[in-house]
Short mmCIF file of C-alpha atoms and ligand atoms in Angstrom, two decimals:
data_model
loop_
_atom_site.label_atom_id
_atom_site.label_comp_id
_atom_site.label_asym_id
_atom_site.label_seq_id
_atom_site.Cartn_x
_atom_site.Cartn_y
_atom_site.Cartn_z
CA UNK J 1105 0.13 -0.09 0.14
CA UNK J 1106 1.31 3.37 -1.16
CA UNK J 1107 -0.05 5.56 1.45
CA UNK J 1108 -0.19 3.44 4.79
CA UNK J 1109 -0.07 5.12 7.90
CA UNK J 1110 -0.39 8.37 6.16
CA UNK J 1111 -3.34 10.93 7.06
CA UNK J 1112 -4.71 12.87 4.31
CA UNK J 1113 -7.11 15.55 3.92
CA UNK J 1114 -9.47 15.87 0.87
CA UNK J 1115 -11.38 19.06 0.44
CA UNK J 1116 -14.48 18.91 -1.79
CA UNK J 1117 -14.38 15.18 -0.81
CA UNK J 1118 -18.21 14.63 -1.41
CA UNK J 1119 -18.05 15.62 -5.08
CA UNK J 1120 -16.72 13.52 -8.00
CA UNK J 1121 -13.06 13.83 -7.88
CA UNK J 1122 -12.39 14.43 -4.27
CA UNK J 1123 -14.53 11.15 -3.62
CA UNK J 1124 -12.79 9.12 -6.28
CA UNK J 1125 -9.36 10.22 -4.49
CA UNK J 1126 -10.64 9.90 -0.86
CA UNK J 1127 -11.55 6.33 -1.90
CA UNK J 1128 -8.29 5.78 -3.84
CA UNK J 1129 -6.29 7.07 -0.76
CA UNK J 1130 -7.99 4.97 1.69
CA UNK J 1131 -7.50 2.01 -0.56
CA UNK J 1132 -3.66 2.78 -0.26
CA UNK J 1133 -3.68 2.55 3.56
CA UNK J 1134 -4.37 6.29 4.43
CA UNK J 1135 -6.68 7.80 7.12
CA UNK J 1136 -8.76 10.14 5.02
CA UNK J 1137 -10.45 13.26 6.22
CA UNK J 1138 -13.26 14.19 4.00
CA UNK J 1139 -14.13 17.93 3.90
CA UNK J 1140 -17.09 19.43 2.29
CA UNK J 1141 -19.27 22.22 2.63
CA UNK J 1142 -22.25 19.47 1.62
CA UNK J 1143 -22.71 17.24 4.44
CA UNK J 1144 -24.81 14.75 3.00
CA UNK J 1145 -22.24 13.81 0.15
CA UNK J 1146 -19.34 14.27 2.55
CA UNK J 1147 -20.84 11.82 4.99
CA UNK J 1148 -21.94 9.29 1.94
CA UNK J 1149 -17.85 9.30 0.76
CA UNK J 1150 -16.81 8.36 4.67
CA UNK J 1151 -19.64 5.37 4.77
CA UNK J 1152 -18.03 4.38 1.04
CA UNK J 1153 -14.84 4.42 2.77
CA UNK J 1154 -15.95 2.45 5.83
CA UNK J 1155 -17.68 -0.16 3.68
CA UNK J 1156 -14.22 -1.09 2.18
CA UNK J 1157 -12.62 -1.35 5.57
CA UNK J 1158 -10.98 1.88 5.60
CA UNK J 1159 -10.66 4.91 8.07
CA UNK J 1160 -12.07 8.08 7.34
CA UNK J 1161 -13.96 11.14 9.01
CA UNK J 1162 -16.20 13.65 7.81
CA UNK J 1163 -15.55 17.49 8.88
CA UNK J 1164 -18.20 20.17 7.55
CA UNK J 1165 -16.13 22.79 5.92
CA UNK J 1166 -16.17 26.00 3.89
CA UNK J 1167 -12.85 26.09 2.64
CA UNK J 1168 -13.32 29.79 1.70
CA UNK J 1169 -13.98 30.37 5.67
CA UNK J 1170 -10.36 30.81 7.73
CA UNK J 1171 -11.71 29.63 11.06
CA UNK J 1172 -13.14 26.74 9.47
CA UNK J 1173 -10.00 25.63 7.59
CA UNK J 1174 -8.00 26.16 10.86
CA UNK J 1175 -10.38 23.99 12.81
CA UNK J 1176 -10.71 21.20 9.85
CA UNK J 1177 -6.52 20.99 10.53
CA UNK J 1178 -6.69 20.88 14.26
CA UNK J 1179 -9.28 18.20 14.14
CA UNK J 1180 -7.42 16.09 11.84
CA UNK J 1181 -4.49 16.23 13.67
CA UNK J 1182 -6.01 15.67 17.14
CA UNK J 1183 -7.85 12.59 15.45
CA UNK J 1184 -5.19 11.03 13.80
CA UNK J 1185 -2.00 12.40 15.33
CA UNK J 1186 -0.73 14.57 12.48
CA UNK J 1187 -1.06 15.28 8.86
CA UNK J 1188 0.95 13.97 5.80
CA UNK J 1189 -1.02 14.90 2.61
CA UNK J 1190 -3.71 17.77 1.78
CA UNK J 1191 -5.45 17.37 -1.34
CA UNK J 1192 -7.03 21.07 -1.89
CA UNK J 1193 -9.89 20.18 -4.27
CA UNK J 1194 -13.06 22.13 -3.39
CA UNK J 1195 -13.93 24.23 -6.30
CA UNK J 1196 -17.29 25.90 -8.26
CA UNK J 1197 -17.70 26.91 -11.59
CA UNK J 1198 -19.21 30.31 -12.67
CA UNK J 1199 -22.18 31.06 -14.26
CA UNK J 1200 -21.37 31.31 -18.16
CA UNK J 1201 -21.49 35.08 -19.00
CA UNK J 1202 -19.44 37.62 -20.16
CA UNK J 1203 -17.23 39.56 -17.47
CA UNK J 1204 -19.32 42.65 -17.89
CA UNK J 1205 -22.34 40.59 -16.91
CA UNK J 1206 -20.75 38.61 -14.11
CA UNK J 1207 -21.66 40.07 -10.59
CA UNK J 1208 -19.16 41.27 -8.18
CA UNK J 1209 -20.55 39.05 -5.82
CA UNK J 1210 -19.91 35.78 -7.69
CA UNK J 1211 -16.52 36.81 -8.91
CA UNK J 1212 -15.67 36.88 -5.05
CA UNK J 1213 -17.35 33.39 -4.05
CA UNK J 1214 -15.67 31.90 -7.11
CA UNK J 1215 -12.06 33.51 -6.02
CA UNK J 1216 -12.75 32.94 -2.51
CA UNK J 1217 -13.45 29.16 -2.89
CA UNK J 1218 -11.27 28.36 -5.66
CA UNK J 1219 -8.30 30.52 -4.91
CA UNK J 1220 -8.41 31.67 -1.50
CA UNK J 1221 -9.59 28.04 -0.18
CA UNK J 1222 -6.26 26.82 -1.53
CA UNK J 1223 -4.36 29.53 0.20
CA UNK J 1224 -6.27 28.99 3.57
CA UNK J 1225 -5.33 25.22 3.23
CA UNK J 1226 -1.64 25.86 2.63
CA UNK J 1227 -1.32 28.38 5.28
CA UNK J 1228 -2.93 26.11 8.18
CA UNK J 1229 -1.67 22.80 6.85
CA UNK J 1230 1.99 23.57 6.39
CA UNK J 1231 3.07 23.97 9.90
CA UNK J 1232 1.48 20.38 10.69
CA UNK J 1233 3.37 19.14 7.69
CA UNK J 1234 6.55 20.49 9.19
CA UNK J 1235 6.05 19.03 12.36
CA UNK J 1236 5.59 15.77 10.47
CA UNK J 1237 8.89 16.05 8.60
CA UNK J 1238 7.29 17.02 5.45
CA UNK J 1239 4.44 16.01 3.34
CA UNK J 1240 2.56 16.37 -0.18
CA UNK J 1241 -0.10 19.01 -1.07
CA UNK J 1242 -1.82 18.66 -4.26
CA UNK J 1243 -4.06 21.68 -5.47
CA UNK J 1244 -6.74 21.23 -8.05
CA UNK J 1245 -6.26 23.67 -11.00
CA UNK J 1246 -7.85 23.02 -14.46
CA UNK J 1247 -7.19 22.90 -18.20
CA UNK J 1248 -9.13 26.31 -17.74
CA UNK J 1249 -6.48 27.65 -15.18
CA UNK J 1250 -3.85 27.12 -18.49
CA UNK J 1251 -5.98 28.26 -21.40
CA UNK J 1252 -8.38 31.08 -21.69
CA UNK J 1253 -12.12 30.32 -22.53
CA UNK J 1254 -15.05 32.84 -22.87
CA UNK J 1255 -17.38 33.21 -20.34
CA UNK J 1256 -15.89 31.76 -17.44
CA UNK J 1257 -13.61 34.71 -16.13
CA UNK J 1258 -13.71 34.29 -12.33
CA UNK J 1259 -12.81 30.59 -13.05
CA UNK J 1260 -10.05 31.00 -15.53
CA UNK J 1261 -8.61 33.47 -13.16
CA UNK J 1262 -8.97 31.42 -10.03
CA UNK J 1263 -7.62 28.39 -11.60
CA UNK J 1264 -4.53 30.21 -13.15
CA UNK J 1265 -3.82 31.70 -9.37
CA UNK J 1266 -3.72 28.12 -8.19
CA UNK J 1267 -0.93 27.22 -10.55
CA UNK J 1268 1.49 30.02 -9.39
CA UNK J 1269 0.28 29.71 -5.59
CA UNK J 1270 1.47 26.12 -5.97
CA UNK J 1271 4.84 27.34 -7.22
CA UNK J 1272 5.13 29.69 -4.53
CA UNK J 1273 4.59 27.22 -2.00
CA UNK J 1274 6.82 24.67 -3.47
CA UNK J 1275 9.56 27.24 -3.42
CA UNK J 1276 8.90 28.25 0.36
CA UNK J 1277 8.34 24.92 1.75
CA UNK J 1278 10.67 22.71 -0.40
CA UNK J 1279 13.50 23.07 2.17
CA UNK J 1280 11.06 21.38 4.93
CA UNK J 1281 10.65 18.39 2.43
CA UNK J 1282 6.99 19.51 1.71
CA UNK J 1283 6.24 18.93 -2.15
CA UNK J 1284 3.49 21.10 -3.60
CA UNK J 1285 2.20 20.07 -7.12
CA UNK J 1286 -0.94 21.11 -9.04
CA UNK J 1287 -3.22 19.08 -11.32
CA UNK J 1288 -5.00 20.39 -14.21
CA UNK J 1289 -8.20 17.98 -15.41
CA UNK J 1290 -9.80 18.65 -18.59
CA UNK J 1291 -13.70 17.60 -18.58
CA UNK J 1292 -14.12 14.98 -16.02
CA UNK J 1293 -17.51 13.37 -15.55
CA UNK J 1294 -18.82 15.14 -12.35
CA UNK J 1295 -21.78 17.44 -11.34
CA UNK J 1296 -19.69 20.45 -12.07
CA UNK J 1297 -20.36 19.89 -15.77
CA UNK J 1298 -23.99 19.09 -15.48
CA UNK J 1299 -24.71 22.53 -17.07
CA UNK J 1300 -22.59 21.43 -20.16
CA UNK J 1301 -24.06 18.14 -20.49
CA UNK J 1302 -27.50 19.79 -20.82
CA UNK J 1303 -26.43 22.05 -24.02
CA UNK J 1304 -27.23 19.92 -26.80
CA UNK J 1305 -25.46 22.15 -29.21
CA UNK J 1306 -22.22 22.23 -27.70
CA UNK J 1307 -21.88 18.84 -25.62
CA UNK J 1308 -20.96 17.04 -28.46
CA UNK J 1309 -17.86 19.28 -29.20
CA UNK J 1310 -16.97 20.05 -25.52
CA UNK J 1311 -16.93 16.11 -24.74
CA UNK J 1312 -14.57 15.27 -27.64
CA UNK J 1313 -12.35 18.63 -27.64
CA UNK J 1314 -9.17 16.47 -26.63
CA UNK J 1315 -6.79 14.15 -28.12
CA UNK J 1316 -8.62 10.94 -26.97
CA UNK J 1317 -11.73 12.24 -27.84
CA UNK J 1318 -13.64 11.43 -25.04
CA UNK J 1319 -14.27 12.95 -21.21
CA UNK J 1320 -12.35 11.54 -18.13
CA UNK J 1321 -13.67 9.82 -15.14
CA UNK J 1322 -12.83 10.94 -11.71
CA UNK J 1323 -11.00 7.76 -11.07
CA UNK J 1324 -8.59 8.48 -13.79
CA UNK J 1325 -7.76 12.10 -11.98
CA UNK J 1326 -7.44 10.10 -8.52
CA UNK J 1327 -4.73 7.95 -10.18
CA UNK J 1328 -2.74 11.24 -10.76
CA UNK J 1329 -3.33 12.66 -7.43
CA UNK J 1330 -2.38 9.25 -5.64
CA UNK J 1331 0.92 9.44 -7.69
CA UNK J 1332 1.57 13.03 -6.21
CA UNK J 1333 0.78 12.46 -3.07
CA UNK J 1334 2.96 9.11 -2.95
CA UNK J 1335 6.81 8.72 -2.35
CA UNK J 1336 6.63 7.80 -6.10
CA UNK J 1337 6.71 11.75 -6.73
CA UNK J 1338 9.61 12.25 -4.37
CA UNK J 1339 11.39 14.63 -6.74
CA UNK J 1340 8.39 16.37 -8.38
CA UNK J 1341 7.36 19.67 -6.81
CA UNK J 1342 6.11 22.79 -8.24
CA UNK J 1343 4.60 21.18 -11.31
CA UNK J 1344 1.10 20.90 -12.99
CA UNK J 1345 0.00 17.71 -14.03
CA UNK J 1346 -2.31 17.57 -16.86
CA UNK J 1347 -5.22 15.28 -16.85
CA UNK J 1348 -7.21 16.33 -19.83
CA UNK J 1349 -6.94 13.45 -22.52
CA UNK J 1350 -4.59 15.90 -24.50
CA UNK J 1351 -6.91 18.73 -24.02
CA UNK J 1352 -4.23 21.37 -23.82
CA UNK J 1353 -2.62 20.21 -27.06
CA UNK J 1354 -5.96 20.39 -28.82
N1 LIG A 282 -15.22 18.24 -13.32
C1 LIG A 282 -14.24 18.77 -14.18
O1 LIG A 282 -14.46 18.55 -15.60
C2 LIG A 282 -13.21 19.82 -13.82
C3 LIG A 282 -12.39 20.29 -14.61
C4 LIG A 282 -11.21 20.86 -13.99
C5 LIG A 282 -11.05 21.13 -12.76
N2 LIG A 282 -12.18 20.52 -11.91
C6 LIG A 282 -12.15 21.05 -10.66
O2 LIG A 282 -12.13 19.89 -9.83
C7 LIG A 282 -12.61 20.25 -8.47
C8 LIG A 282 -13.53 19.07 -8.02
O3 LIG A 282 -14.73 19.13 -8.76
P1 LIG A 282 -15.72 18.04 -9.38
O4 LIG A 282 -15.49 17.91 -10.84
O5 LIG A 282 -15.28 16.77 -8.59
O6 LIG A 282 -16.95 18.65 -8.98
P2 LIG A 282 -18.23 18.29 -8.11
O7 LIG A 282 -19.23 19.67 -7.88
O8 LIG A 282 -18.42 16.98 -8.12
O9 LIG A 282 -17.14 18.49 -6.60
C9 LIG A 282 -16.96 19.77 -5.95
C10 LIG A 282 -17.07 19.61 -4.44
O10 LIG A 282 -16.57 20.68 -3.84
C11 LIG A 282 -17.49 20.84 -2.99
N3 LIG A 282 -17.42 22.21 -2.36
C12 LIG A 282 -18.05 23.36 -2.91
N4 LIG A 282 -17.69 24.50 -2.49
C13 LIG A 282 -17.15 24.09 -1.44
C14 LIG A 282 -16.64 24.94 -0.18
N5 LIG A 282 -16.81 26.27 -0.18
N6 LIG A 282 -16.05 24.38 0.79
C15 LIG A 282 -16.06 22.82 0.82
N7 LIG A 282 -16.39 22.48 -0.46
C16 LIG A 282 -17.01 22.90 -1.28
C17 LIG A 282 -18.83 20.46 -3.31
O11 LIG A 282 -19.82 20.23 -2.39
C18 LIG A 282 -18.43 19.30 -3.93
O12 LIG A 282 -18.59 18.11 -3.28
C19 LIG A 282 -12.91 21.38 -8.45
O13 LIG A 282 -12.04 22.38 -7.99
C20 LIG A 282 -13.07 21.85 -10.01
O14 LIG A 282 -12.99 23.29 -10.37
C21 LIG A 282 -13.04 20.01 -12.41
#
């Protein structure tokens, strides 16, 4: 088992990619703290992990709230005596409108969750990872953090920010044996793309806009996250790993 004895937090652990990663981590022997703003789906992930004999705990968390993130880290270290892996994955999309039509409130919400949420995770987890002698942080960016797309200004900007925040943290904490990497998924089959799926005109195009001509599964993203979390990636930090079926090259 690749994560035996490790403690991992997965934010957005009730959703598609977060759930797949939480289950994958648990199968590899990690104790997993599932953090999500939605208690129902978060608890469901924990039940799924228990069903396969894994160890997991749900902590209701809004990643954009400093106090809640601080408490998430405190609860985790108290429960499992330390922290080794943080998957900063919670995220939301924005309504597809031009920047001029996007409300300031929505801009703030998207950036607060997608970018500030990652900053808060790093801010409160790093001291614990230092105590543990090192660790791995994986941040969820997006293909849309590497490439502009019309009508998703806040999402584009927040996910691009995640990539440089990742490099920044890699540089700041490398000397403590903390590796910080990002993943940049393409179109993955989760709830976040429900709106796109309902668009009969655009979906056939969007769903085949990569070299492999198909969308990805949460499990395929979880495999990449597991690799970055594990010792197999011991000399990889500051990187952004595309998991997009070749979407960036398309
Ligand atoms: N699915 C895709 O095509 C795709 C592509 C690129 C990047 N991503 C990113 O992957 C990550 C996971 O998304 P997903 O595709 O699994 O979608 P999802 O909607 O299934 O999962 C997102 C999860 O985040 C949780 N969440 C939302 N706001 C939160 C908050 N403030 N605090 C804590 N949890 C919160 C939701 O409850 C949900 O469980 C997101 O950051 C998303 O932007 C997804």
